[in-house]
Amino acid sequence: MYEVIVNQLKQIERSHHVKVLFAVESGSRAWGIASKESDYDVRFIYIHPVDWYLTIDPQGIGKKRDVIELPIHDHLDISGWEVTKALRLFRKCNPSILEWMRSSPIYLQPYSFISKLRLLEDEVFNPKSMLSHYIQIAKQNYASLQGENVKVKSYLYALRSLFACKWIEQFNEIPPIHFQHLLSQMKVDGKLRNEIEQLVKSKVFDKRETIRPIPIFNDYIEHELYSLQDYIKNLYGEKNNPTVQLDKLFRETLREVWNEKFDAF
């Protein structure tokens, strides 16, 4: 599958006249909770030639698309963000792009872009912003856990989001993305931990999609959501503004990828 994905990315470069800066697995396969039937969620960042950016017409919706998406086919879901979109979201401490930067396998990384971007993570890390994101995901998944039969992945997505929040609360740093890595640092009692590990096994090996609600999970999720929402109220949400560094990285990447010299930059 690795070669199929790389070939698809190379085809995207040719058909859209772009260069892929970074491409990685995302979602359940990167989180360590995928079954054999899980989709391959490939995410990438790409850059256009210099002339695409030198225009009097504004970028944005209805002007210039800043995403490339392929139809899902044969368990393969591929989509990417244009580099300036990615950098603006990175500036906002967007958890999705920060997760991509920690994901594996890496399908393409032919340039220095991601290595340089990783050096700026401390400039954009904002605990309150990340916590808000993961709390919202946990709440959305928890809302779907109230029926007679519920999805296994909804439990795992809610728990993973809560664990990411607890990691930020405990270590004040961007959390890892692998489910078991997060779980290993969580302070949960033995019974709950065993139930979680069994749930992961049922998702990965038993291919179970739905189960009856598990009260111990619902109680834990509800309790942690209340606790985290109280905690976040007292956090200071001020962000650094690394725009100068990100502009510099963008220009350096244009030069590196397209081998163009331009005095204006």
PDB file of C-alpha atoms in Angstrom:
ATOM      1  CA  MET A   1       0.000   0.000   0.000  1.00  0.00           C
ATOM      2  CA  TYR A   2       2.933   2.320   0.679  1.00  0.00           C
ATOM      3  CA  GLU A   3       3.945   2.325  -2.999  1.00  0.00           C
ATOM      4  CA  VAL A   4       0.336   2.870  -4.101  1.00  0.00           C
ATOM      5  CA  ILE A   5       0.079   5.925  -1.872  1.00  0.00           C
ATOM      6  CA  VAL A   6       3.400   7.391  -3.013  1.00  0.00           C
ATOM      7  CA  ASN A   7       2.386   6.893  -6.647  1.00  0.00           C
ATOM      8  CA  GLN A   8      -0.921   8.665  -5.992  1.00  0.00           C
ATOM      9  CA  LEU A   9       0.930  11.592  -4.452  1.00  0.00           C
ATOM     10  CA  LYS A  10       3.268  11.796  -7.443  1.00  0.00           C
ATOM     11  CA  GLN A  11       0.234  11.793  -9.735  1.00  0.00           C
ATOM     12  CA  ILE A  12      -1.241  14.680  -7.739  1.00  0.00           C
ATOM     13  CA  GLU A  13       1.984  16.627  -8.266  1.00  0.00           C
ATOM     14  CA  ARG A  14       1.787  16.103 -12.017  1.00  0.00           C
ATOM     15  CA  SER A  15      -1.929  16.741 -12.471  1.00  0.00           C
ATOM     16  CA  HIS A  16      -2.084  19.823 -10.227  1.00  0.00           C
ATOM     17  CA  HIS A  17       1.391  21.173 -11.038  1.00  0.00           C
ATOM     18  CA  VAL A  18       2.422  21.328  -7.368  1.00  0.00           C
ATOM     19  CA  LYS A  19       5.103  19.808  -5.169  1.00  0.00           C
ATOM     20  CA  VAL A  20       4.270  17.790  -2.067  1.00  0.00           C
ATOM     21  CA  LEU A  21       6.322  19.034   0.868  1.00  0.00           C
ATOM     22  CA  PHE A  22       5.202  16.443   3.377  1.00  0.00           C
ATOM     23  CA  ALA A  23       2.794  13.495   3.332  1.00  0.00           C
ATOM     24  CA  VAL A  24       1.915  11.294   6.255  1.00  0.00           C
ATOM     25  CA  GLU A  25      -0.619   8.804   7.598  1.00  0.00           C
ATOM     26  CA  SER A  26      -3.292  10.297   9.836  1.00  0.00           C
ATOM     27  CA  GLY A  27      -6.269   9.019  11.812  1.00  0.00           C
ATOM     28  CA  SER A  28      -6.655   5.590  13.372  1.00  0.00           C
ATOM     29  CA  ARG A  29      -3.643   4.013  11.668  1.00  0.00           C
ATOM     30  CA  ALA A  30      -1.365   6.727  13.029  1.00  0.00           C
ATOM     31  CA  TRP A  31      -3.049   6.468  16.443  1.00  0.00           C
ATOM     32  CA  GLY A  32      -2.467   2.714  16.719  1.00  0.00           C
ATOM     33  CA  ILE A  33      -6.148   1.739  16.872  1.00  0.00           C
ATOM     34  CA  ALA A  34      -6.825   0.667  13.293  1.00  0.00           C
ATOM     35  CA  SER A  35      -8.233  -2.625  12.109  1.00  0.00           C
ATOM     36  CA  LYS A  36      -7.225  -4.213   8.814  1.00  0.00           C
ATOM     37  CA  GLU A  37     -10.364  -2.696   7.261  1.00  0.00           C
ATOM     38  CA  SER A  38      -9.603   0.872   8.384  1.00  0.00           C
ATOM     39  CA  ASP A  39      -9.108   3.514   5.722  1.00  0.00           C
ATOM     40  CA  TYR A  40      -5.689   4.895   4.929  1.00  0.00           C
ATOM     41  CA  ASP A  41      -6.065   8.587   5.799  1.00  0.00           C
ATOM     42  CA  VAL A  42      -3.238  10.292   3.922  1.00  0.00           C
ATOM     43  CA  ARG A  43      -2.680  13.986   4.594  1.00  0.00           C
ATOM     44  CA  PHE A  44      -0.189  16.237   2.854  1.00  0.00           C
ATOM     45  CA  ILE A  45       1.043  19.813   2.478  1.00  0.00           C
ATOM     46  CA  TYR A  46       1.832  21.112  -0.988  1.00  0.00           C
ATOM     47  CA  ILE A  47       3.224  24.220  -2.671  1.00  0.00           C
ATOM     48  CA  HIS A  48       2.459  25.882  -6.012  1.00  0.00           C
ATOM     49  CA  PRO A  49       5.039  27.476  -8.328  1.00  0.00           C
ATOM     50  CA  VAL A  50       6.091  31.026  -7.535  1.00  0.00           C
ATOM     51  CA  ASP A  51       3.839  32.641 -10.158  1.00  0.00           C
ATOM     52  CA  TRP A  52       0.742  31.173  -8.522  1.00  0.00           C
ATOM     53  CA  TYR A  53       1.381  33.413  -5.522  1.00  0.00           C
ATOM     54  CA  LEU A  54       2.289  36.542  -7.512  1.00  0.00           C
ATOM     55  CA  THR A  55      -1.120  37.778  -8.576  1.00  0.00           C
ATOM     56  CA  ILE A  56      -3.310  40.795  -8.006  1.00  0.00           C
ATOM     57  CA  ASP A  57      -6.334  38.553  -7.423  1.00  0.00           C
ATOM     58  CA  PRO A  58      -6.927  37.613  -3.802  1.00  0.00           C
ATOM     59  CA  GLN A  59      -6.693  34.072  -2.579  1.00  0.00           C
ATOM     60  CA  GLY A  60      -9.563  32.413  -0.788  1.00  0.00           C
ATOM     61  CA  ILE A  61     -12.828  30.638  -1.350  1.00  0.00           C
ATOM     62  CA  GLY A  62     -14.112  31.189  -4.859  1.00  0.00           C
ATOM     63  CA  LYS A  63     -10.748  32.582  -5.987  1.00  0.00           C
ATOM     64  CA  LYS A  64      -8.052  29.986  -5.472  1.00  0.00           C
ATOM     65  CA  ARG A  65      -8.576  26.622  -3.857  1.00  0.00           C
ATOM     66  CA  ASP A  66      -6.260  25.870  -0.972  1.00  0.00           C
ATOM     67  CA  VAL A  67      -7.052  22.163  -0.665  1.00  0.00           C
ATOM     68  CA  ILE A  68      -6.657  19.121  -2.885  1.00  0.00           C
ATOM     69  CA  GLU A  69      -9.000  16.219  -2.183  1.00  0.00           C
ATOM     70  CA  LEU A  70      -9.372  12.915  -3.973  1.00  0.00           C
ATOM     71  CA  PRO A  71     -12.562  10.823  -3.823  1.00  0.00           C
ATOM     72  CA  ILE A  72     -12.289   8.011  -1.264  1.00  0.00           C
ATOM     73  CA  HIS A  73     -11.545   4.805  -3.143  1.00  0.00           C
ATOM     74  CA  ASP A  74     -10.490   1.336  -1.985  1.00  0.00           C
ATOM     75  CA  HIS A  75     -10.020   2.457   1.630  1.00  0.00           C
ATOM     76  CA  LEU A  76      -7.756   5.293   0.491  1.00  0.00           C
ATOM     77  CA  ASP A  77      -8.623   8.823   1.644  1.00  0.00           C
ATOM     78  CA  ILE A  78      -6.138  11.443   0.399  1.00  0.00           C
ATOM     79  CA  SER A  79      -6.338  15.193   0.956  1.00  0.00           C
ATOM     80  CA  GLY A  80      -3.894  18.053   1.393  1.00  0.00           C
ATOM     81  CA  TRP A  81      -3.528  21.684   2.325  1.00  0.00           C
ATOM     82  CA  GLU A  82      -1.753  24.398   0.362  1.00  0.00           C
ATOM     83  CA  VAL A  83       1.316  25.567   2.276  1.00  0.00           C
ATOM     84  CA  THR A  84       0.139  29.066   3.224  1.00  0.00           C
ATOM     85  CA  LYS A  85      -3.134  27.611   4.537  1.00  0.00           C
ATOM     86  CA  ALA A  86      -1.109  25.103   6.549  1.00  0.00           C
ATOM     87  CA  LEU A  87       1.144  27.835   7.943  1.00  0.00           C
ATOM     88  CA  ARG A  88      -1.796  30.016   8.964  1.00  0.00           C
ATOM     89  CA  LEU A  89      -3.352  27.078  10.798  1.00  0.00           C
ATOM     90  CA  PHE A  90      -0.021  26.202  12.385  1.00  0.00           C
ATOM     91  CA  ARG A  91       0.176  29.791  13.633  1.00  0.00           C
ATOM     92  CA  LYS A  92      -3.156  29.193  15.399  1.00  0.00           C
ATOM     93  CA  CYS A  93      -1.802  26.025  17.067  1.00  0.00           C
ATOM     94  CA  ASN A  94      -4.113  23.875  14.966  1.00  0.00           C
ATOM     95  CA  PRO A  95      -3.976  20.337  16.439  1.00  0.00           C
ATOM     96  CA  SER A  96      -4.525  18.607  13.090  1.00  0.00           C
ATOM     97  CA  ILE A  97      -1.320  19.879  11.530  1.00  0.00           C
ATOM     98  CA  LEU A  98       0.572  19.325  14.788  1.00  0.00           C
ATOM     99  CA  GLU A  99      -0.638  15.717  14.744  1.00  0.00           C
ATOM    100  CA  TRP A 100       0.496  15.292  11.143  1.00  0.00           C
ATOM    101  CA  MET A 101       3.956  16.425  12.236  1.00  0.00           C
ATOM    102  CA  ARG A 102       4.032  13.520  14.734  1.00  0.00           C
ATOM    103  CA  SER A 103       2.460  10.874  12.536  1.00  0.00           C
ATOM    104  CA  SER A 104       3.902   7.869  10.789  1.00  0.00           C
ATOM    105  CA  PRO A 105       4.454   6.385   8.345  1.00  0.00           C
ATOM    106  CA  ILE A 106       5.826   9.343   6.431  1.00  0.00           C
ATOM    107  CA  TYR A 107       5.178   8.872   2.716  1.00  0.00           C
ATOM    108  CA  LEU A 108       7.027  11.898   1.364  1.00  0.00           C
ATOM    109  CA  GLN A 109       9.397  14.429   2.930  1.00  0.00           C
ATOM    110  CA  PRO A 110      11.710  15.562   0.136  1.00  0.00           C
ATOM    111  CA  TYR A 111      12.407  19.072   1.416  1.00  0.00           C
ATOM    112  CA  SER A 112      13.491  20.780   4.629  1.00  0.00           C
ATOM    113  CA  PHE A 113      10.078  22.386   5.224  1.00  0.00           C
ATOM    114  CA  ILE A 114       8.792  20.149   8.023  1.00  0.00           C
ATOM    115  CA  SER A 115      12.132  19.995   9.819  1.00  0.00           C
ATOM    116  CA  LYS A 116      12.217  23.781   9.926  1.00  0.00           C
ATOM    117  CA  LEU A 117       8.552  24.015  10.922  1.00  0.00           C
ATOM    118  CA  ARG A 118       9.131  21.711  13.887  1.00  0.00           C
ATOM    119  CA  LEU A 119      11.661  24.220  15.226  1.00  0.00           C
ATOM    120  CA  LEU A 120       8.825  26.760  15.549  1.00  0.00           C
ATOM    121  CA  GLU A 121       6.417  24.600  17.550  1.00  0.00           C
ATOM    122  CA  ASP A 122       7.248  26.284  20.852  1.00  0.00           C
ATOM    123  CA  GLU A 123       6.376  29.624  19.265  1.00  0.00           C
ATOM    124  CA  VAL A 124       2.802  28.553  18.529  1.00  0.00           C
ATOM    125  CA  PHE A 125       2.000  26.093  21.330  1.00  0.00           C
ATOM    126  CA  ASN A 126      -1.087  27.338  23.107  1.00  0.00           C
ATOM    127  CA  PRO A 127      -2.545  24.990  25.738  1.00  0.00           C
ATOM    128  CA  LYS A 128      -5.946  26.665  25.856  1.00  0.00           C
ATOM    129  CA  SER A 129      -6.395  26.459  22.097  1.00  0.00           C
ATOM    130  CA  MET A 130      -5.431  22.779  21.945  1.00  0.00           C
ATOM    131  CA  LEU A 131      -7.543  21.886  24.955  1.00  0.00           C
ATOM    132  CA  SER A 132     -10.589  23.561  23.424  1.00  0.00           C
ATOM    133  CA  HIS A 133     -10.131  21.514  20.259  1.00  0.00           C
ATOM    134  CA  TYR A 134      -9.811  18.155  22.010  1.00  0.00           C
ATOM    135  CA  ILE A 135     -12.614  18.884  24.474  1.00  0.00           C
ATOM    136  CA  GLN A 136     -14.927  19.614  21.565  1.00  0.00           C
ATOM    137  CA  ILE A 137     -14.032  16.318  19.880  1.00  0.00           C
ATOM    138  CA  ALA A 138     -14.607  14.448  23.140  1.00  0.00           C
ATOM    139  CA  LYS A 139     -18.000  16.129  23.612  1.00  0.00           C
ATOM    140  CA  GLN A 140     -19.101  15.332  20.066  1.00  0.00           C
ATOM    141  CA  ASN A 141     -18.203  11.664  20.434  1.00  0.00           C
ATOM    142  CA  TYR A 142     -19.683  11.440  23.925  1.00  0.00           C
ATOM    143  CA  ALA A 143     -22.992  12.763  22.589  1.00  0.00           C
ATOM    144  CA  SER A 144     -23.172   9.721  20.278  1.00  0.00           C
ATOM    145  CA  LEU A 145     -22.686   7.253  23.152  1.00  0.00           C
ATOM    146  CA  GLN A 146     -26.191   7.473  24.591  1.00  0.00           C
ATOM    147  CA  GLY A 147     -28.050   4.900  22.472  1.00  0.00           C
ATOM    148  CA  GLU A 148     -28.643   1.166  22.926  1.00  0.00           C
ATOM    149  CA  ASN A 149     -25.795   0.337  20.569  1.00  0.00           C
ATOM    150  CA  VAL A 150     -22.828   2.653  20.185  1.00  0.00           C
ATOM    151  CA  LYS A 151     -19.731   2.713  17.998  1.00  0.00           C
ATOM    152  CA  VAL A 152     -16.486   1.390  19.437  1.00  0.00           C
ATOM    153  CA  LYS A 153     -14.566   4.103  17.642  1.00  0.00           C
ATOM    154  CA  SER A 154     -16.682   6.805  19.310  1.00  0.00           C
ATOM    155  CA  TYR A 155     -15.472   5.580  22.692  1.00  0.00           C
ATOM    156  CA  LEU A 156     -11.869   5.442  21.501  1.00  0.00           C
ATOM    157  CA  TYR A 157     -12.004   8.882  19.874  1.00  0.00           C
ATOM    158  CA  ALA A 158     -13.542  10.412  23.001  1.00  0.00           C
ATOM    159  CA  LEU A 159     -10.998   8.726  25.273  1.00  0.00           C
ATOM    160  CA  ARG A 160      -8.067   9.659  23.053  1.00  0.00           C
ATOM    161  CA  SER A 161      -9.138  13.305  23.021  1.00  0.00           C
ATOM    162  CA  LEU A 162      -9.454  13.321  26.807  1.00  0.00           C
ATOM    163  CA  PHE A 163      -6.036  11.694  27.173  1.00  0.00           C
ATOM    164  CA  ALA A 164      -4.546  14.390  24.927  1.00  0.00           C
ATOM    165  CA  CYS A 165      -6.119  17.015  27.199  1.00  0.00           C
ATOM    166  CA  LYS A 166      -4.786  15.325  30.324  1.00  0.00           C
ATOM    167  CA  TRP A 167      -1.319  15.172  28.738  1.00  0.00           C
ATOM    168  CA  ILE A 168      -1.396  18.927  28.090  1.00  0.00           C
ATOM    169  CA  GLU A 169      -2.617  19.548  31.636  1.00  0.00           C
ATOM    170  CA  GLN A 170       0.084  17.338  33.137  1.00  0.00           C
ATOM    171  CA  PHE A 171       3.110  18.130  30.972  1.00  0.00           C
ATOM    172  CA  ASN A 172       2.218  21.486  29.356  1.00  0.00           C
ATOM    173  CA  GLU A 173       3.373  20.274  25.943  1.00  0.00           C
ATOM    174  CA  ILE A 174       1.971  19.068  22.640  1.00  0.00           C
ATOM    175  CA  PRO A 175       0.733  15.522  23.248  1.00  0.00           C
ATOM    176  CA  PRO A 176       1.864  12.438  21.330  1.00  0.00           C
ATOM    177  CA  ILE A 177      -0.691  10.943  18.969  1.00  0.00           C
ATOM    178  CA  HIS A 178      -0.396   7.204  19.643  1.00  0.00           C
ATOM    179  CA  PHE A 179      -3.250   5.939  21.813  1.00  0.00           C
ATOM    180  CA  GLN A 180      -1.164   3.510  23.880  1.00  0.00           C
ATOM    181  CA  HIS A 181       1.506   6.136  24.504  1.00  0.00           C
ATOM    182  CA  LEU A 182      -1.116   8.479  25.888  1.00  0.00           C
ATOM    183  CA  LEU A 183      -2.750   5.736  27.957  1.00  0.00           C
ATOM    184  CA  SER A 184       0.573   4.738  29.511  1.00  0.00           C
ATOM    185  CA  GLN A 185       0.816   8.133  31.234  1.00  0.00           C
ATOM    186  CA  MET A 186      -2.791   8.392  32.358  1.00  0.00           C
ATOM    187  CA  LYS A 187      -3.700   8.040  36.023  1.00  0.00           C
ATOM    188  CA  VAL A 188      -6.637   5.655  35.719  1.00  0.00           C
ATOM    189  CA  ASP A 189      -7.515   2.760  38.012  1.00  0.00           C
ATOM    190  CA  GLY A 190      -6.713  -0.822  37.056  1.00  0.00           C
ATOM    191  CA  LYS A 191     -10.243  -1.839  36.157  1.00  0.00           C
ATOM    192  CA  LEU A 192     -10.754   1.116  33.819  1.00  0.00           C
ATOM    193  CA  ARG A 193      -7.348   0.597  32.227  1.00  0.00           C
ATOM    194  CA  ASN A 194      -8.115  -3.074  31.580  1.00  0.00           C
ATOM    195  CA  GLU A 195     -11.483  -2.187  30.055  1.00  0.00           C
ATOM    196  CA  ILE A 196      -9.831   0.357  27.758  1.00  0.00           C
ATOM    197  CA  GLU A 197      -7.211  -2.141  26.620  1.00  0.00           C
ATOM    198  CA  GLN A 198      -9.934  -4.691  25.894  1.00  0.00           C
ATOM    199  CA  LEU A 199     -11.839  -2.075  23.907  1.00  0.00           C
ATOM    200  CA  VAL A 200      -8.756  -1.384  21.781  1.00  0.00           C
ATOM    201  CA  LYS A 201      -8.320  -5.101  21.129  1.00  0.00           C
ATOM    202  CA  SER A 202     -11.949  -5.455  20.091  1.00  0.00           C
ATOM    203  CA  LYS A 203     -11.489  -2.603  17.600  1.00  0.00           C
ATOM    204  CA  VAL A 204      -8.163  -3.792  16.198  1.00  0.00           C
ATOM    205  CA  PHE A 205      -8.526  -7.570  16.231  1.00  0.00           C
ATOM    206  CA  ASP A 206     -12.205  -8.460  16.643  1.00  0.00           C
ATOM    207  CA  LYS A 207     -13.371  -5.886  14.089  1.00  0.00           C
ATOM    208  CA  ARG A 208     -16.299  -4.981  16.320  1.00  0.00           C
ATOM    209  CA  GLU A 209     -18.000  -1.788  15.189  1.00  0.00           C
ATOM    210  CA  THR A 210     -20.773  -1.470  17.789  1.00  0.00           C
ATOM    211  CA  ILE A 211     -21.266  -2.521  21.397  1.00  0.00           C
ATOM    212  CA  ARG A 212     -23.672  -1.877  24.234  1.00  0.00           C
ATOM    213  CA  PRO A 213     -22.798   1.245  26.271  1.00  0.00           C
ATOM    214  CA  ILE A 214     -20.209   0.665  28.984  1.00  0.00           C
ATOM    215  CA  PRO A 215     -21.136   2.653  32.133  1.00  0.00           C
ATOM    216  CA  ILE A 216     -17.571   2.860  33.456  1.00  0.00           C
ATOM    217  CA  PHE A 217     -16.503   4.637  30.242  1.00  0.00           C
ATOM    218  CA  ASN A 218     -19.461   6.996  30.206  1.00  0.00           C
ATOM    219  CA  ASP A 219     -18.879   7.945  33.837  1.00  0.00           C
ATOM    220  CA  TYR A 220     -15.172   8.558  33.224  1.00  0.00           C
ATOM    221  CA  ILE A 221     -15.734  10.639  30.086  1.00  0.00           C
ATOM    222  CA  GLU A 222     -18.436  12.756  31.721  1.00  0.00           C
ATOM    223  CA  HIS A 223     -16.337  13.362  34.836  1.00  0.00           C
ATOM    224  CA  GLU A 224     -13.233  14.343  32.861  1.00  0.00           C
ATOM    225  CA  LEU A 225     -15.176  16.672  30.589  1.00  0.00           C
ATOM    226  CA  TYR A 226     -16.519  18.599  33.572  1.00  0.00           C
ATOM    227  CA  SER A 227     -13.078  18.711  35.159  1.00  0.00           C
ATOM    228  CA  LEU A 228     -11.321  19.912  31.999  1.00  0.00           C
ATOM    229  CA  GLN A 229     -13.920  22.587  31.273  1.00  0.00           C
ATOM    230  CA  ASP A 230     -13.335  23.998  34.747  1.00  0.00           C
ATOM    231  CA  TYR A 231      -9.570  23.816  34.283  1.00  0.00           C
ATOM    232  CA  ILE A 232      -9.568  25.626  30.947  1.00  0.00           C
ATOM    233  CA  LYS A 233     -11.469  28.608  32.374  1.00  0.00           C
ATOM    234  CA  ASN A 234      -8.387  29.664  34.314  1.00  0.00           C
ATOM    235  CA  LEU A 235      -5.933  29.381  31.433  1.00  0.00           C
ATOM    236  CA  TYR A 236      -4.499  32.415  29.728  1.00  0.00           C
ATOM    237  CA  GLY A 237      -5.135  32.218  25.988  1.00  0.00           C
ATOM    238  CA  GLU A 238      -2.587  34.711  24.674  1.00  0.00           C
ATOM    239  CA  LYS A 239      -0.682  33.470  21.619  1.00  0.00           C
ATOM    240  CA  ASN A 240       2.716  34.345  20.246  1.00  0.00           C
ATOM    241  CA  ASN A 241       2.791  35.786  16.747  1.00  0.00           C
ATOM    242  CA  PRO A 242       5.465  33.993  14.702  1.00  0.00           C
ATOM    243  CA  THR A 243       4.290  35.473  11.396  1.00  0.00           C
ATOM    244  CA  VAL A 244       7.744  36.864  10.556  1.00  0.00           C
ATOM    245  CA  GLN A 245       9.353  33.438  10.995  1.00  0.00           C
ATOM    246  CA  LEU A 246       6.593  31.705   9.035  1.00  0.00           C
ATOM    247  CA  ASP A 247       6.830  34.206   6.177  1.00  0.00           C
ATOM    248  CA  LYS A 248      10.557  33.548   6.085  1.00  0.00           C
ATOM    249  CA  LEU A 249      10.006  29.786   6.000  1.00  0.00           C
ATOM    250  CA  PHE A 250       7.471  30.141   3.190  1.00  0.00           C
ATOM    251  CA  ARG A 251       9.902  32.147   1.070  1.00  0.00           C
ATOM    252  CA  GLU A 252      12.757  29.775   1.800  1.00  0.00           C
ATOM    253  CA  THR A 253      10.573  26.862   0.757  1.00  0.00           C
ATOM    254  CA  LEU A 254       9.632  28.521  -2.524  1.00  0.00           C
ATOM    255  CA  ARG A 255      13.313  28.972  -3.282  1.00  0.00           C
ATOM    256  CA  GLU A 256      14.240  25.436  -2.301  1.00  0.00           C
ATOM    257  CA  VAL A 257      11.436  23.708  -4.190  1.00  0.00           C
ATOM    258  CA  TRP A 258      11.396  25.694  -7.408  1.00  0.00           C
ATOM    259  CA  ASN A 259      15.050  26.788  -7.537  1.00  0.00           C
ATOM    260  CA  GLU A 260      14.043  30.348  -8.309  1.00  0.00           C
ATOM    261  CA  LYS A 261      15.828  33.522  -7.279  1.00  0.00           C
ATOM    262  CA  PHE A 262      13.726  36.599  -6.691  1.00  0.00           C
ATOM    263  CA  ASP A 263      15.073  39.786  -5.209  1.00  0.00           C
ATOM    264  CA  ALA A 264      11.605  40.900  -4.098  1.00  0.00           C
ATOM    265  CA  PHE A 265      11.757  38.245  -1.371  1.00  0.00           C
TER     266      PHE A 265
END
